[in-house]
Amino acid sequence: MIRMFRNIFICFVLMAVSLTVVWFAPGTYPHDLAAMVNKKEMLKTRPSPRMIFVGGSSVLSINGPLIEKELKHSVINMSLWGGMGTQEHLDEIRPFLRAGDVVVITMEYGTLLDPRYYYYIHTNEEAKKFFFLMSPERHIPEYFRKGNYAEMLKIMHELSQMKVKSYLRNIATFNFSHLCDKGFPNYHIEFDANGDRANPYMVFRPLGDRDTSFTYPHEKQIFFLNDFNDFASARKARVFFYFSPFPDKYYLINEKYINAYYEIMKKNFKGTLINKPSDFMYPEEYFADTIYHLNAKGENIRTPEMITMLKRAL
Amino acid sequence: MLFNSLEFFIFLPAVVLLYFLIPHKWRWIWLLVSSIFFFCYFYYSTYIPGKVPFYYYIFVAVALLSVIIVNYYIALRIEKCRASGSHTGSLYVFIGVAFPLILLFIFKYFNFFNQSIAQIANFLGLRYPSAVLNILIPVGISYYTFHSLSYLIDVHRGTINAERHLGIFSLYMLFFPKIVAGPIERAKRLIPQFYEEHVFDYQRTADGLKLMAWGLFKKIVIADRAAIVANEVFNNPQGYFGIYLIIASLCFIFQVYCDFSGYSDMAVGIGQLMGFRLTDNFKRPYLSKSISDLWRRWHITLISWLRDYVYIPMGGNRVARWRWQYNIMVVFILSGIWHGANWTFIIWAAMNGFYQLFSIWTNSIRNKFTSFIGLSKVPKLHNAIKIINTFLLFTFAGIFFRANSTSDGWYFITNLFTGFGKLMKIVIALDYEKLRLLLVPQNKVTFLGFSKPAFFPEMITLFLTLVVWGAIEIIQENSSRPLRIIISEKPWYFRWALYFGMLFALVFLGVYSNQQFIYFKF
């Protein structure tokens, strides 16, 4: 029986060593949210002065090069998906803030006004996993402090599984040159140097609205923005906030809730509000596949308007 | 408790360790307690307060207990009647067989038959009150019913003596490695093993663990991955066209085999850890050269049960030709009904029965044809064609096994080749962009159940693991010795490299979503 236990122990050690090796080895993760790892690189390397965009997928289609040209700031588009949570997103950015940075935040309406979506964001295990991947050096001590060893191990295991499957894909397709890439395997195809989408969103009808059912927001839901603003001010960085584009039809249906959101922001937000919700209300033909995504036509209107607003605020 | 759950990996070592630590005379109690715990935990872990009333669980427990007790006493009676030459033994057999079958009918088939009658009545314009019996189908009911029937019939035939120890008999019915999804063990084979004193044996335990690992590999690496594609398409077949329906059918056919044979391997392996020899349920069915060959290798304990207790008593093949063919069809239809109360299972079984009859009818023509074209002179090619043919026929019938309804199954088989003309045109034109737009739905973030970026790596993983599985099956098929013996003769570093590969695949390629085994619902 001792021999049996010894061999089982050896198996455990082998697997622990394998997990460690896979965790530290370079590799990609076949998941959209792994793009956060690539985006984080921009935070480390892009020169100041910088303009960092944080929000959901509605921000992905902005014309970063045009903003760079007009405002003379390096544009870093950290946005990916509203479901990841703005608070958690900003927490990841904090360590990389420099003096003179401008952080431009948006929180798509659904993330605050739709209680189901709001709940989902704050219990989203997928996002948690990829924030962990983005900065493990920050999260691992946190898990240790809270004693959540099993959860930490689970996240590391799931991420390692993705990496192994990515290796298999690269080996099976003889794609050896990309074996040691980092982050999202298709990052350089799907995103440009600023972190914007390389291609505009495709147009589909009917417009996806994810059963949007809005309610009144609560001011405590935005306290973290002020917290971040205080942190940024201490680092001599500035925080701007803008209201996302939205189809006018949906705006009219939800006007009272959206206005309540605006009032809360106007009253409580310590940073700079650069627009009103109605500024980015567009007809449905400017939208691509969902009520949050502008198509190329809509983006050609939104980015210049945003540049004007940012110029005013700067 | 699922074999692929974390709880089971705590439960099993505890059971095995204590099994060897306690004296032999107490071991049956420990196994019985563990088996009851295993069974109850299954319900506990799936219990959703408010969804199913608690007293349903009481019904389930009472049903199982009553089957055990009634069978135990009736078997003793039958034996007594047999010894005294009394004819009342047949009456006891009738009661003993009818009792679990009535319970099986109430729990599993009542709603199906009631609704079928209501549909027919509706079609004929008659009024029929089709009340639905809102009950919980007890896990493993089909398995323990068949265990109890074979036991009683064997006692009646004098093949075995009635078990006098109620505890051992209860253990025979409830033994945890096989209670929820088989193998359907005969009392003659299993009960004596509970009396044997098992000592810890390193080699046997190591072999059991390896078999469990192999079963787990088939379940969590292959079956659960293939299930994602199969579930996505079978749950919404109208959203897909030809090529996807074919991919889903293939994924399902690999899923169902790897799922069930994986479970059976784990059950046999678990038994082996404690010194029990359970029956192998599969013998590489997808390498069969004919449908009848496949059915000798697929779910062996069920098919041999039906052979011994239905087919042979009906006369088997020692009757008139039409009657023999009738017997074959009856056995297949029964196996379909055993799988579940749904027309889809009956159609699946009937298709397999028809294949078998068709092969009987066309046997001489096929032989003449293969001789005529010279195929019989190239036996390897001939065998390969037979294997592929059998596999494709089984896959085709398998569509009904998985389809959620007969209409879905019909949609599947009538749309298997839709869109092929368009697809071929694009493929011939080598227009990659058009091919992508045709195959990948642009307005969805998922593709065949996976997120789009994950799809390709997952499919490559599935393909590679299927290649490994296929290679191992072929090696086993062509070798006269068991694979474990062949491996054990290799140098230590080769063996450990294999074990490492297996563990690595389990840890890094397994789908850890605690998916139930398909055959649990039967």
Short mmCIF file of C-alpha atoms in Angstrom, two decimals, chain A residues 1-8 10-12 14-15 18-19 22 29-32 157-158 160-162 164-166 168-170 172-173 184-186 190 202 204 210, chain B residues 16-17 20-21 200-203 205-206 209 225 437 441-443 445 451-454 456-458 460-461 464 496 499-500 503-512:
data_model
loop_
_atom_site.label_atom_id
_atom_site.label_comp_id
_atom_site.label_asym_id
_atom_site.label_seq_id
_atom_site.Cartn_x
_atom_site.Cartn_y
_atom_site.Cartn_z
CA MET A 1 0.00 0.00 0.00
CA ILE A 2 2.93 2.31 0.70
CA ARG A 3 4.07 1.83 -2.88
CA MET A 4 0.61 2.81 -4.04
CA PHE A 5 0.60 5.99 -1.94
CA ARG A 6 4.12 6.82 -3.12
CA ASN A 7 3.09 6.55 -6.78
CA ILE A 8 -0.07 8.57 -6.24
CA ILE A 10 4.46 11.27 -7.45
CA CYS A 11 1.49 11.80 -9.79
CA PHE A 12 0.30 14.75 -7.70
CA LEU A 14 4.07 15.80 -11.49
CA MET A 15 0.76 17.55 -12.06
CA SER A 18 3.13 20.75 -14.88
CA LEU A 19 0.63 23.36 -13.76
CA VAL A 22 2.28 25.80 -18.02
CA TYR A 29 -5.51 32.09 -24.47
CA PRO A 30 -8.26 31.45 -27.04
CA HIS A 31 -10.79 33.74 -25.40
CA ASP A 32 -11.82 37.28 -26.39
CA HIS A 157 -6.14 25.71 -13.78
CA GLU A 158 -8.78 27.02 -16.17
CA SER A 160 -3.69 26.90 -18.03
CA GLN A 161 -6.18 24.62 -19.77
CA MET A 162 -6.82 27.36 -22.33
CA VAL A 164 -2.56 24.09 -23.43
CA LYS A 165 -5.39 23.97 -25.98
CA SER A 166 -3.85 26.97 -27.72
CA LEU A 168 -2.26 22.12 -29.37
CA ARG A 169 -3.93 24.30 -31.97
CA ASN A 170 -0.64 25.95 -32.94
CA ALA A 172 -1.51 20.90 -35.10
CA THR A 173 -1.60 23.76 -37.60
CA PHE A 184 -5.34 36.75 -27.28
CA PRO A 185 -4.11 34.79 -30.33
CA ASN A 186 -6.02 36.94 -32.86
CA GLU A 190 -8.79 42.05 -34.57
CA MET A 202 -21.04 44.27 -39.00
CA PHE A 204 -27.39 43.01 -38.43
CA ARG A 210 -30.64 42.03 -24.89
CA VAL B 16 -11.54 1.68 -0.30
CA LEU B 17 -9.18 2.45 2.58
CA PHE B 20 -9.30 -3.02 3.64
CA LEU B 21 -8.84 -1.83 7.20
CA PHE B 200 -5.00 -5.51 -0.96
CA ASP B 201 -3.06 -6.26 -4.10
CA TYR B 202 -0.83 -3.57 -5.58
CA GLN B 203 -1.00 -4.72 -9.19
CA THR B 205 -5.30 -1.76 -7.51
CA ALA B 206 -2.93 -0.07 -9.94
CA LEU B 209 -6.81 3.02 -11.14
CA ARG B 225 -16.31 18.02 -25.31
CA LEU B 437 -19.32 33.69 -44.14
CA PRO B 441 -22.73 32.68 -38.18
CA GLN B 442 -21.62 36.31 -38.02
CA ASN B 443 -24.31 37.61 -35.67
CA VAL B 445 -20.70 35.21 -30.37
CA SER B 451 -17.06 30.88 -28.07
CA LYS B 452 -15.68 31.66 -31.52
CA PRO B 453 -11.99 31.93 -30.52
CA ALA B 454 -12.25 28.69 -28.53
CA PHE B 456 -10.91 25.76 -33.34
CA PRO B 457 -8.63 24.79 -30.40
CA GLU B 458 -11.47 22.76 -28.88
CA ILE B 460 -8.44 20.19 -32.62
CA THR B 461 -8.31 18.88 -29.07
CA LEU B 464 -6.46 14.62 -31.47
CA TRP B 496 5.58 6.71 -16.74
CA TYR B 499 0.83 7.76 -17.29
CA PHE B 500 2.04 11.35 -17.35
CA LEU B 503 -2.83 12.60 -16.30
CA PHE B 504 -1.80 15.69 -18.25
CA ALA B 505 -4.71 15.16 -20.64
CA LEU B 506 -7.12 14.69 -17.71
CA VAL B 507 -5.93 17.81 -15.92
CA PHE B 508 -5.40 20.15 -18.85
CA LEU B 509 -7.82 18.91 -21.48
CA GLY B 510 -10.74 17.71 -19.35
CA VAL B 511 -14.07 19.51 -19.44
CA TYR B 512 -14.80 20.13 -15.77
#
